[in-house]
Amino acid sequence: MSLIIIGTVAFDAIETPFGKTDKIVGGAATFASLAASYLYDKTKIVAVVGDDFKKEDIQTLNNRGIDTEGLQIKEGEKSFFWSGKYHNDMNSRDTLITELNVLENFDPIIPDSYQDCEYLMLGNLTPQIQQTVIKRLKNRPKLIVLDTMNFWMDIMMGDLLDTLKMIDVLTINDSEARQLSGEYSLVKAANKILTMGPKYLIIKKGEHGALLFHEDKIFSAPALPLADVFDPTGAGDTFAGGFIGYLAKVGTINFNNMKNALIYGSALASFCVEKFGTERLKELSQQEINNRIQQFVALSSFEIIQD
Amino acid sequence: MSLIIIGTVAFDAIETPFGKTDKIVGGAATFASLAASYLYDKTKIVAVVGDDFKKEDIQTLNNRGIDTEGLQIKEGEKSFFWSGKYHNDMNSRDTLITELNVLENFDPIIPDSYQDCEYLMLGNLTPQIQQTVIKRLKNRPKLIVLDTMNFWMDIMMGDLLDTLKMIDVLTINDSEARQLSGEYSLVKAANKILTMGPKYLIIKKGEHGALLFHEDKIFSAPALPLADVFDPTGAGDTFAGGFIGYLAKVGTINFNNMKNALIYGSALASFCVEKFGTERLKELSQQEINNRIQQFVALSSFEIIQD
């Protein structure tokens, strides 16, 4: 049994008020698989890079126990490259460069050894690629989580709606939930989206935490208020990786475990932003993660005894 | 021993996407005292109205056990009037009319019977008026909570900083916390503000809940996601009234009770927005409040058992 994460493995060049990087390793599948690797030891990725990607960068993933058999390396091609600059508030950013490169004709290949997939994380890619992955798995995974973005709602809404029918959990941000549903109220938006296919909806609100919707239940996960956000790149992917990694670890899908999975996702995301790129995510200890979870407990727990 | 709330008692005319009102009763002290009255039975207000204010509107407060001896009625003058229009998102609004009227020369008179004040809520007024009230109390109350706004930071920062030295708890929103501290990070902003006088800081984030800061501790209170927000007017004042009303009820000031007070404030605020003006706040039952508190518990509780 395994957890498969499909998404980008890429180069990022990032500028924040705190500094600037050259090309560093990024990509949704990188962040998500590193996060998941702290919770579940059978994490495998499906992605594509060019021959500019260094062996030691792949080795970094393997060192964390991540299976990279599904990582295609395209000779003579270049990896996906994104460059962005964050504003002073760290909540908004400008994209400076997007070079699709190998992503342009990405055909996700699922190795035979991946057919034991029980948990599937479909990172933000075209809805068609996401569907292809589901179809290429011989058995329907126990849990399929899908991340997407406004861009696909703008240009491929039909394909996206078809893909939503095939999944269990959708993760989007608040403005995307409003766009997808046509409702301003997040409660009404969630009720509508839960009729489109997903049984669970996670609405990510960045520094304001995240909301989980399922049937008529709602859970509000706080975000840890941080003195310094060094680089927000990959925080959403780290959240998703921690989320599905926790569920793969506990192995039972129910609302209570989903709530805890949101907390683990949020805790891992809170590490991600402390340094540039994946730097912080490569060096975590179990003790650090446990302590951070305790901070989330302290942050949100209260006890009211009613008359 | 009593809880004194000082603030506006006023007329509002409100337009929202759901409808429009003529002049209805509003004002910070009205919302806050109604909220507090569900938790504490010795709530008293200090405010001023004109002779256009109806006896039955004052009676509505008295019916909830609110002492109005400190409510001055200025013959031949008109009450404070505010008119506003909410946009479709219900988070932003335009002020259409502000008529200060009786508020222009408001001199807060503290009746002798109010000198037993143990809990003091200073609603959003000029920092000088807020100071005057503190000085006119013969004994320093056990707890002083102050609400203020960006307007006073713009034009009377010196007076506001002087007043902050005299209080225990400050309630402001996130952009005001940033303005007051000059820090973007709310953690850094809070650390700075906690050196200005208040021992506790509450940062209100509207639909994203509220944060409580004290020494090195942080508590994040969720907001209840609502399908319909009918009229947000007075929600912040209702929150403050429920907050201090709970503390007056339990009588012990500590971080745990403060956390619960935030939840009670949030719960009462969630009722406030369900109808126009104070309509919903006049008719609550204890059972409704208890049920709403349970909704907050369900919304934010989780249990993680670590290895």
Coordinates of C-alpha atoms in Angstrom, one line a residue:
Chain A
M1 CA 0.0 0.0 0.0
S2 CA 1.3 3.5 -0.8
L3 CA 0.7 7.2 -1.1
I4 CA 1.2 8.6 -4.6
I5 CA 1.7 12.3 -5.1
I6 CA 1.5 13.7 -8.6
G7 CA 2.6 17.3 -9.3
T8 CA 5.4 19.5 -10.4
V9 CA 9.1 19.0 -9.5
A10 CA 10.6 22.2 -10.6
F11 CA 13.0 25.1 -10.2
D12 CA 12.0 28.3 -8.5
A13 CA 13.7 31.7 -8.2
I14 CA 12.2 33.6 -5.4
E15 CA 12.5 37.2 -4.2
T16 CA 11.1 38.2 -0.9
P17 CA 11.7 41.3 1.3
F18 CA 14.2 39.1 3.2
G19 CA 16.4 38.1 0.2
K20 CA 16.6 36.5 -3.2
T21 CA 17.5 33.0 -4.4
D22 CA 19.0 31.6 -7.6
K23 CA 17.2 28.6 -9.1
I24 CA 16.3 26.3 -6.2
V25 CA 14.3 23.1 -6.1
G26 CA 10.6 23.6 -5.8
G27 CA 7.4 22.3 -7.2
A28 CA 4.1 21.0 -5.6
A29 CA 5.2 17.3 -5.6
T30 CA 8.5 18.2 -4.0
F31 CA 6.9 20.1 -1.1
A32 CA 4.0 17.7 -0.7
S33 CA 6.1 14.6 -0.7
L34 CA 8.7 16.0 1.7
A35 CA 5.9 16.9 4.1
A36 CA 4.2 13.5 3.7
S37 CA 7.5 11.7 4.3
Y38 CA 7.5 12.8 8.0
L39 CA 4.2 11.0 8.5
Y40 CA 4.1 8.0 6.1
D41 CA 7.0 5.9 4.8
K42 CA 5.6 4.7 1.5
T43 CA 5.4 8.0 -0.4
K44 CA 5.9 7.9 -4.1
I45 CA 5.9 10.7 -6.7
V46 CA 4.8 11.0 -10.3
A47 CA 6.4 14.0 -12.0
V48 CA 8.7 15.1 -14.9
V49 CA 12.0 17.0 -15.0
G50 CA 14.6 17.9 -17.6
D51 CA 18.2 16.8 -17.6
D52 CA 19.1 20.1 -15.8
F53 CA 17.8 18.5 -12.6
K54 CA 20.7 17.3 -10.4
K55 CA 21.0 13.8 -9.2
E56 CA 21.7 15.0 -5.7
D57 CA 18.3 16.8 -5.7
I58 CA 16.6 13.6 -6.5
Q59 CA 18.7 11.9 -3.9
T60 CA 17.4 14.4 -1.3
L61 CA 13.9 13.0 -1.9
N62 CA 15.2 9.4 -1.8
N63 CA 17.0 10.2 1.5
R64 CA 13.6 11.0 3.0
G65 CA 12.3 7.6 1.8
I66 CA 10.4 9.0 -1.2
D67 CA 10.2 6.7 -4.1
T68 CA 11.1 8.5 -7.4
E69 CA 10.5 5.7 -9.9
G70 CA 7.6 7.7 -11.3
L71 CA 9.9 10.8 -11.9
Q72 CA 10.6 11.0 -15.6
I73 CA 13.8 12.6 -16.7
K74 CA 13.6 14.1 -20.2
E75 CA 17.0 14.2 -21.8
G76 CA 17.7 17.4 -23.7
E77 CA 14.8 19.2 -22.1
K78 CA 14.6 21.7 -19.3
S79 CA 12.6 21.5 -16.0
F80 CA 9.6 23.6 -15.3
F81 CA 10.7 27.0 -14.0
W82 CA 8.8 29.6 -12.0
S83 CA 10.1 32.9 -10.7
G84 CA 8.2 35.2 -8.5
K85 CA 8.5 38.2 -6.2
Y86 CA 6.6 38.6 -3.0
H87 CA 5.3 42.0 -1.8
N88 CA 6.0 43.3 1.6
D89 CA 2.8 41.8 3.0
M90 CA 4.0 38.4 1.9
N91 CA 0.4 37.6 0.9
S92 CA 0.5 38.8 -2.6
R93 CA 3.2 38.1 -5.3
D94 CA 4.0 38.8 -8.9
T95 CA 4.9 36.0 -11.2
L96 CA 8.0 37.2 -13.1
I97 CA 8.7 34.1 -15.3
T98 CA 6.8 30.9 -16.0
E99 CA 8.6 28.4 -18.3
L100 CA 6.5 25.2 -18.8
N101 CA 9.4 23.3 -20.5
V102 CA 8.9 19.6 -19.8
L103 CA 5.5 20.2 -18.4
E104 CA 4.1 21.2 -21.8
N105 CA 3.8 17.5 -22.9
F106 CA 3.7 15.8 -19.6
D107 CA 2.2 12.3 -19.8
P108 CA 2.2 10.9 -16.3
I109 CA 3.5 7.3 -16.3
I110 CA 2.5 5.1 -13.4
P111 CA 5.1 2.4 -12.7
D112 CA 3.8 -1.1 -12.0
S113 CA 5.2 -0.8 -8.5
Y114 CA 2.8 2.2 -7.9
Q115 CA -0.3 0.1 -8.6
D116 CA -0.6 -0.6 -4.8
C117 CA -1.7 3.1 -4.5
E118 CA -4.2 3.6 -1.6
Y119 CA -3.9 7.3 -1.2
L120 CA -3.6 9.6 -4.2
M121 CA -2.7 13.3 -4.1
L122 CA -3.4 15.1 -7.4
G123 CA -1.4 18.3 -7.2
N124 CA -2.3 21.3 -9.2
L125 CA -2.0 20.4 -12.9
T126 CA -4.4 20.4 -15.8
P127 CA -7.7 18.5 -15.0
Q128 CA -6.9 16.2 -17.9
I129 CA -3.6 15.1 -16.5
Q130 CA -5.3 14.6 -13.1
Q131 CA -7.9 12.4 -14.7
T132 CA -5.4 10.4 -16.6
V133 CA -3.6 9.4 -13.4
I134 CA -6.9 8.2 -11.9
K135 CA -7.6 6.2 -15.0
R136 CA -4.2 4.6 -15.2
L137 CA -4.5 3.2 -11.7
K138 CA -6.0 -0.3 -11.9
N139 CA -7.8 0.0 -8.6
R140 CA -9.6 3.1 -7.4
P141 CA -7.6 4.4 -4.5
K142 CA -9.2 4.5 -1.0
L143 CA -8.8 8.3 -1.0
I144 CA -8.3 10.8 -3.8
V145 CA -7.4 14.4 -2.9
L146 CA -7.3 17.1 -5.6
D147 CA -5.7 20.5 -5.6
T148 CA -6.6 23.0 -8.3
M149 CA -6.6 26.7 -9.0
N150 CA -8.6 29.6 -10.5
F151 CA -6.6 29.3 -13.8
W152 CA -8.3 26.0 -14.7
M153 CA -11.7 27.4 -13.7
D154 CA -11.1 30.2 -16.1
I155 CA -10.1 28.1 -19.1
M156 CA -11.2 24.5 -18.5
M157 CA -14.2 24.5 -16.2
G158 CA -15.9 21.6 -18.0
D159 CA -12.9 19.3 -17.6
L160 CA -12.5 20.4 -14.0
L161 CA -16.1 19.6 -13.2
D162 CA -15.7 16.1 -14.8
T163 CA -12.6 15.5 -12.7
L164 CA -14.3 16.7 -9.5
K165 CA -16.8 13.8 -9.9
M166 CA -14.0 11.3 -9.5
I167 CA -12.4 12.5 -6.3
D168 CA -13.0 12.5 -2.5
V169 CA -11.4 15.7 -1.2
L170 CA -11.0 19.1 -2.9
T171 CA -8.5 21.7 -1.6
I172 CA -8.9 25.3 -2.9
N173 CA -8.6 28.8 -1.4
D174 CA -11.5 31.0 -0.5
S175 CA -11.6 33.0 -3.7
E176 CA -11.5 29.8 -5.7
A177 CA -14.4 28.4 -3.7
R178 CA -16.4 31.5 -4.5
Q179 CA -15.5 31.3 -8.2
L180 CA -16.3 27.6 -8.5
S181 CA -19.6 27.9 -6.8
G182 CA -20.8 31.4 -7.7
E183 CA -21.6 32.0 -4.0
Y184 CA -20.0 34.6 -1.8
S185 CA -20.8 32.9 1.6
L186 CA -18.3 30.1 2.1
V187 CA -21.0 28.0 3.8
K188 CA -23.2 28.3 0.7
A189 CA -20.2 27.8 -1.6
A190 CA -19.2 24.6 0.3
N191 CA -22.8 23.2 0.2
K192 CA -22.8 23.7 -3.6
I193 CA -19.3 22.2 -4.1
L194 CA -20.2 19.2 -2.0
T195 CA -22.8 18.3 -4.6
M196 CA -20.2 18.4 -7.4
G197 CA -18.4 15.2 -6.4
P198 CA -16.1 15.8 -3.5
K199 CA -17.3 14.5 -0.1
Y200 CA -14.9 16.7 1.7
L201 CA -13.9 20.3 0.9
I202 CA -11.0 22.1 2.4
I203 CA -10.9 25.9 2.0
K204 CA -7.4 27.3 2.6
K205 CA -7.3 30.8 3.9
G206 CA -3.5 31.3 4.3
E207 CA -2.7 33.2 7.5
H208 CA -6.3 32.8 8.6
G209 CA -6.2 29.0 8.7
A210 CA -8.4 26.5 6.8
L211 CA -12.0 25.3 6.9
L212 CA -13.1 21.6 6.4
F213 CA -16.6 20.9 5.2
H214 CA -18.3 17.5 5.2
E215 CA -22.0 16.9 5.1
D216 CA -23.4 19.4 7.6
K217 CA -20.2 19.6 9.6
I218 CA -17.6 22.3 9.7
F219 CA -14.1 22.4 11.3
S220 CA -12.0 25.5 11.5
A221 CA -8.3 24.9 11.8
P222 CA -6.2 27.9 13.0
A223 CA -3.0 29.0 11.4
L224 CA -0.1 29.6 13.7
P225 CA 0.6 33.3 13.9
L226 CA 4.2 33.8 13.0
A227 CA 6.6 36.6 13.7
D228 CA 8.4 36.1 10.5
V229 CA 7.2 34.6 7.2
F230 CA 10.4 34.1 5.3
D231 CA 9.1 32.6 2.1
P232 CA 5.5 31.4 1.6
T233 CA 6.3 29.4 -1.6
G234 CA 5.1 25.8 -1.3
A235 CA 3.1 26.3 1.9
G236 CA -0.2 25.2 0.3
D237 CA 1.5 22.1 -1.2
T238 CA 3.2 21.3 2.1
F239 CA -0.2 21.6 3.8
A240 CA -1.7 19.1 1.3
G241 CA 1.2 16.7 1.7
G242 CA 1.0 16.8 5.5
F243 CA -2.8 16.3 5.3
I244 CA -2.8 13.2 3.1
G245 CA 0.4 11.9 4.8
Y246 CA -1.4 11.9 8.2
L247 CA -4.4 10.1 6.7
A248 CA -2.2 7.5 5.1
K249 CA -0.5 7.0 8.4
V250 CA -3.7 6.5 10.5
G251 CA -5.4 4.6 7.6
T252 CA -9.0 5.4 8.6
I253 CA -11.0 8.0 6.8
N254 CA -13.5 9.9 9.0
F255 CA -14.2 13.4 10.0
N256 CA -12.1 13.3 13.2
N257 CA -9.1 12.0 11.4
M258 CA -9.6 14.7 8.7
K259 CA -9.6 17.4 11.4
N260 CA -6.3 16.1 12.8
A261 CA -4.9 15.8 9.2
L262 CA -5.7 19.6 8.7
I263 CA -3.7 20.3 11.9
Y264 CA -0.7 18.3 10.7
G265 CA -0.9 19.9 7.3
S266 CA -1.0 23.4 9.0
A267 CA 1.9 22.5 11.3
L268 CA 4.1 21.3 8.4
A269 CA 3.2 24.4 6.4
S270 CA 4.2 26.6 9.3
F271 CA 7.7 25.2 9.1
C272 CA 7.9 25.5 5.3
V273 CA 7.6 29.3 5.4
E274 CA 10.5 29.7 7.9
K275 CA 13.2 29.3 5.3
F276 CA 13.6 29.6 1.5
G277 CA 12.1 26.8 -0.6
T278 CA 12.3 23.3 0.8
E279 CA 15.3 24.1 3.1
R280 CA 13.3 23.8 6.3
L281 CA 11.3 20.8 5.2
K282 CA 14.5 18.7 4.6
E283 CA 15.8 19.0 8.1
L284 CA 12.8 18.5 10.5
S285 CA 12.9 16.2 13.5
Q286 CA 10.0 14.3 14.9
Q287 CA 10.4 16.2 18.1
E288 CA 10.1 19.6 16.3
I289 CA 6.9 18.4 14.6
N290 CA 5.4 17.1 17.9
N291 CA 6.2 20.4 19.6
R292 CA 4.6 22.3 16.8
I293 CA 1.5 20.2 17.1
Q294 CA 1.3 21.0 20.8
Q295 CA 1.5 24.7 19.8
F296 CA -1.6 24.2 17.7
V297 CA -3.4 22.5 20.6
A298 CA -2.5 25.4 22.9
L299 CA -3.5 27.9 20.3
S300 CA -7.0 26.7 19.8
S301 CA -8.1 24.8 22.9
F302 CA -10.5 26.1 25.4
E303 CA -12.8 24.6 28.0
I304 CA -16.3 26.0 28.7
I305 CA -18.4 24.5 31.5
Q306 CA -21.9 25.6 31.0
D307 CA -24.4 26.1 33.8
Chain B
M1 CA -20.3 45.5 42.0
S2 CA -21.2 46.3 38.4
L3 CA -20.2 46.3 34.7
I4 CA -20.2 49.8 33.1
I5 CA -20.3 50.2 29.4
I6 CA -19.7 53.6 27.9
G7 CA -20.3 54.2 24.2
T8 CA -22.8 55.5 21.7
V9 CA -26.6 55.0 21.9
A10 CA -27.7 56.1 18.5
F11 CA -29.9 55.8 15.4
D12 CA -28.7 53.9 12.4
A13 CA -30.1 53.7 8.9
I14 CA -28.7 50.6 7.2
E15 CA -28.8 49.3 3.6
T16 CA -27.6 45.8 2.8
P17 CA -28.1 43.6 -0.2
F18 CA -31.0 42.1 1.8
G19 CA -32.9 45.2 2.5
K20 CA -33.1 48.7 4.0
T21 CA -34.1 50.2 7.3
D22 CA -35.4 53.5 8.5
K23 CA -33.8 54.9 11.6
I24 CA -33.4 52.1 14.0
V25 CA -31.7 51.9 17.4
G26 CA -28.0 51.2 17.3
G27 CA -24.8 52.4 18.9
A28 CA -21.9 50.6 20.5
A29 CA -23.2 50.8 24.1
T30 CA -26.6 49.5 22.9
F31 CA -25.1 46.4 21.3
A32 CA -22.5 45.8 23.9
S33 CA -24.9 46.1 26.9
L34 CA -27.5 43.9 25.3
A35 CA -24.9 41.2 24.7
A36 CA -23.5 41.6 28.3
S37 CA -27.0 41.4 29.8
Y38 CA -27.3 37.7 28.8
L39 CA -24.3 36.9 30.9
Y40 CA -24.2 39.4 33.8
D41 CA -27.2 41.1 35.6
K42 CA -25.5 44.3 36.8
T43 CA -24.8 46.0 33.5
K44 CA -25.0 49.8 33.4
I45 CA -24.5 52.2 30.6
V46 CA -23.0 55.7 30.2
A47 CA -24.1 57.5 27.1
V48 CA -26.1 60.4 25.7
V49 CA -29.1 60.7 23.4
G50 CA -31.4 63.6 22.2
D51 CA -35.1 64.0 22.9
D52 CA -35.8 62.2 19.7
F53 CA -35.0 58.9 21.4
K54 CA -38.1 57.0 22.4
K55 CA -38.9 56.0 26.0
E56 CA -39.8 52.5 24.8
D57 CA -36.3 52.1 23.3
I58 CA -34.8 52.9 26.7
Q59 CA -37.4 50.5 28.2
T60 CA -36.1 47.8 25.9
L61 CA -32.7 48.1 27.6
N62 CA -34.3 48.2 31.1
N63 CA -36.3 45.1 30.3
R64 CA -33.0 43.3 29.8
G65 CA -31.9 44.5 33.3
I66 CA -29.6 47.2 31.9
D67 CA -29.3 50.2 34.2
T68 CA -29.7 53.5 32.2
E69 CA -29.2 56.0 35.0
G70 CA -26.0 57.1 33.2
L71 CA -27.9 57.7 29.9
Q72 CA -28.2 61.5 29.6
I73 CA -31.2 62.8 27.5
K74 CA -30.5 66.2 26.0
E75 CA -33.7 68.2 25.5
G76 CA -34.0 70.0 22.2
E77 CA -31.1 68.0 20.7
K78 CA -30.8 65.1 18.4
S79 CA -29.2 61.7 18.9
F80 CA -26.1 60.6 17.1
F81 CA -27.1 59.3 13.6
W82 CA -25.1 57.0 11.3
S83 CA -26.2 55.8 7.9
G84 CA -24.3 53.2 5.9
K85 CA -24.6 50.9 2.9
Y86 CA -22.9 47.5 2.8
H87 CA -21.5 46.1 -0.4
N88 CA -22.3 42.7 -1.7
D89 CA -19.4 41.0 0.2
M90 CA -20.8 42.4 3.5
N91 CA -17.2 43.0 4.6
S92 CA -16.9 46.6 3.3
R93 CA -19.3 49.5 3.6
D94 CA -19.8 53.1 2.7
T95 CA -20.7 55.6 5.3
L96 CA -23.5 57.7 3.8
I97 CA -24.3 60.1 6.7
T98 CA -22.6 60.8 10.1
E99 CA -24.4 63.4 12.3
L100 CA -22.6 63.7 15.6
N101 CA -25.4 65.8 17.2
V102 CA -25.4 65.2 21.0
L103 CA -22.0 63.5 20.8
E104 CA -20.3 66.7 19.8
N105 CA -20.2 67.9 23.4
F106 CA -20.5 64.6 25.2
D107 CA -19.5 64.9 28.9
P108 CA -19.8 61.5 30.4
I109 CA -21.5 61.8 33.8
I110 CA -21.0 58.9 36.2
P111 CA -23.9 58.5 38.7
D112 CA -23.0 57.8 42.3
S113 CA -24.7 54.4 42.0
Y114 CA -22.1 53.5 39.3
Q115 CA -19.1 54.0 41.7
D116 CA -19.2 50.2 42.4
C117 CA -17.8 49.6 38.9
E118 CA -15.6 46.6 38.8
Y119 CA -15.6 46.0 35.0
L120 CA -15.4 48.9 32.6
M121 CA -15.9 48.7 28.8
L122 CA -14.8 51.9 27.1
G123 CA -16.5 51.8 23.7
N124 CA -15.1 53.6 20.7
L125 CA -15.2 57.3 21.5
T126 CA -12.5 60.0 21.6
P127 CA -9.5 58.9 23.8
Q128 CA -10.2 62.0 26.0
I129 CA -13.7 60.9 26.8
Q130 CA -12.5 57.4 27.5
Q131 CA -9.8 58.9 29.9
T132 CA -12.4 61.1 31.6
V133 CA -14.5 58.1 32.5
I134 CA -11.6 56.3 34.1
K135 CA -10.7 59.5 36.1
R136 CA -14.3 60.0 37.3
L137 CA -14.4 56.5 38.9
K138 CA -13.2 56.8 42.5
N139 CA -11.7 53.3 42.5
R140 CA -9.8 51.9 39.6
P141 CA -11.9 49.0 38.2
K142 CA -10.6 45.5 38.3
L143 CA -10.7 45.3 34.5
I144 CA -10.7 48.0 31.9
V145 CA -11.4 47.1 28.3
L146 CA -10.9 49.7 25.5
D147 CA -12.1 49.7 22.0
T148 CA -10.8 52.2 19.5
M149 CA -10.4 52.7 15.8
N150 CA -8.0 53.9 13.1
F151 CA -9.7 57.4 13.0
W152 CA -8.2 58.3 16.5
M153 CA -4.8 56.9 15.4
D154 CA -4.9 59.3 12.5
I155 CA -5.8 62.4 14.4
M156 CA -5.1 61.9 18.2
M157 CA -2.4 59.3 18.5
G158 CA -0.8 61.1 21.5
D159 CA -4.0 61.0 23.4
L160 CA -4.7 57.5 22.5
L161 CA -1.2 56.4 23.6
D162 CA -1.8 58.1 27.0
T163 CA -5.1 56.3 27.4
L164 CA -3.6 52.9 26.5
K165 CA -1.4 53.3 29.6
M166 CA -4.5 53.2 31.8
I167 CA -6.2 50.1 30.5
D168 CA -5.9 46.3 30.7
V169 CA -7.4 45.0 27.4
L170 CA -7.3 46.6 24.0
T171 CA -9.6 45.4 21.2
I172 CA -8.8 46.5 17.6
N173 CA -8.9 44.9 14.2
D174 CA -5.9 43.6 12.2
S175 CA -5.3 46.7 10.1
E176 CA -5.5 48.9 13.2
A177 CA -3.0 46.7 15.0
R178 CA -0.7 47.2 12.1
Q179 CA -1.2 50.9 12.1
L180 CA -0.7 51.3 15.8
S181 CA 2.5 49.2 15.9
G182 CA 4.0 49.9 12.5
E183 CA 4.5 46.2 12.2
Y184 CA 2.9 44.0 9.5
S185 CA 3.3 40.7 11.3
L186 CA 0.5 40.4 13.9
V187 CA 2.8 38.7 16.3
K188 CA 5.3 41.5 16.1
A189 CA 2.5 44.1 16.2
A190 CA 1.1 42.4 19.4
N191 CA 4.5 42.3 21.1
K192 CA 4.9 46.0 20.5
I193 CA 1.3 46.9 21.6
L194 CA 1.7 44.8 24.8
T195 CA 4.5 47.2 25.8
M196 CA 2.2 50.3 25.4
G197 CA 0.0 49.6 28.4
P198 CA -2.6 46.8 27.8
K199 CA -1.7 43.4 29.3
Y200 CA -4.1 41.7 26.9
L201 CA -4.6 42.4 23.2
I202 CA -7.5 41.2 21.1
I203 CA -7.2 41.5 17.3
K204 CA -10.6 41.1 15.6
K205 CA -10.5 39.6 12.2
G206 CA -14.2 39.6 11.3
E207 CA -15.2 36.5 9.4
H208 CA -11.7 35.0 10.3
G209 CA -12.2 35.1 14.0
A210 CA -10.1 36.8 16.6
L211 CA -6.7 36.5 18.2
L212 CA -5.9 37.0 21.9
F213 CA -2.3 37.9 22.9
H214 CA -1.0 37.9 26.5
E215 CA 2.7 37.7 27.5
D216 CA 4.0 35.0 25.1
K217 CA 0.7 33.2 24.8
I218 CA -1.7 33.3 21.8
F219 CA -5.3 32.0 21.5
S220 CA -7.1 31.8 18.1
A221 CA -10.9 32.0 18.4
P222 CA -12.7 30.9 15.2
A223 CA -15.6 32.7 13.7
L224 CA -18.7 30.6 13.0
P225 CA -19.0 30.3 9.2
L226 CA -22.5 31.6 8.4
A227 CA -24.7 30.9 5.3
D228 CA -26.3 34.4 5.6
V229 CA -24.9 37.6 7.1
F230 CA -27.9 39.8 7.1
D231 CA -26.5 43.0 8.8
P232 CA -22.9 43.2 10.3
T233 CA -23.6 46.5 12.1
G234 CA -22.8 46.2 15.8
A235 CA -21.1 42.8 15.6
G236 CA -17.8 44.1 17.0
D237 CA -19.6 45.9 19.9
T238 CA -21.6 42.8 20.5
F239 CA -18.4 40.8 20.6
A240 CA -16.9 43.2 23.2
G241 CA -20.1 43.2 25.3
G242 CA -20.2 39.4 25.4
F243 CA -16.5 39.3 26.1
I244 CA -16.6 41.6 29.2
G245 CA -20.0 40.2 30.3
Y246 CA -18.5 36.7 30.5
L247 CA -15.6 38.0 32.6
A248 CA -17.9 39.9 34.9
K249 CA -19.9 36.7 35.4
V250 CA -17.0 34.4 36.2
G251 CA -15.2 37.2 38.2
T252 CA -11.6 35.9 37.8
I253 CA -9.2 37.4 35.3
N254 CA -6.9 34.9 33.7
F255 CA -5.9 33.6 30.3
N256 CA -8.3 30.6 30.3
N257 CA -11.3 32.8 31.2
M258 CA -10.2 35.3 28.6
K259 CA -10.2 32.5 26.0
N260 CA -13.8 31.5 27.0
A261 CA -14.8 35.2 27.0
L262 CA -13.6 35.4 23.3
I263 CA -15.8 32.5 22.5
Y264 CA -18.9 34.0 24.2
G265 CA -18.2 37.3 22.5
S266 CA -17.9 35.5 19.1
A267 CA -21.1 33.5 19.8
L268 CA -23.2 36.6 20.6
A269 CA -21.7 38.4 17.6
S270 CA -22.8 35.5 15.4
F271 CA -26.4 36.1 16.5
C272 CA -26.2 39.9 16.0
V273 CA -25.6 39.6 12.2
E274 CA -28.6 37.4 11.7
K275 CA -31.1 40.3 11.7
F276 CA -31.1 44.1 11.2
G277 CA -29.7 46.1 14.1
T278 CA -30.4 44.9 17.6
E279 CA -33.4 42.8 16.6
R280 CA -31.8 39.4 17.2
L281 CA -30.1 40.5 20.4
K282 CA -33.3 41.5 22.1
E283 CA -34.9 38.0 21.8
L284 CA -32.2 35.4 22.6
S285 CA -32.9 32.5 25.0
Q286 CA -30.3 31.0 27.2
Q287 CA -30.8 27.7 25.4
E288 CA -30.0 29.4 22.0
I289 CA -26.8 30.8 23.5
N290 CA -25.7 27.5 25.0
N291 CA -26.4 25.7 21.7
R292 CA -24.3 28.3 19.8
I293 CA -21.4 27.8 22.3
Q294 CA -21.6 24.1 21.6
Q295 CA -21.3 24.9 17.9
F296 CA -18.1 26.8 18.6
V297 CA -16.8 23.8 20.5
A298 CA -17.6 21.4 17.6
L299 CA -16.1 23.9 15.1
S300 CA -12.7 24.1 16.7
S301 CA -12.1 21.0 18.8
F302 CA -9.8 18.2 17.8
E303 CA -7.9 15.5 19.6
I304 CA -4.5 14.3 18.6
I305 CA -2.8 11.4 20.4
Q306 CA 0.9 11.5 19.6
D307 CA 3.1 8.5 19.4

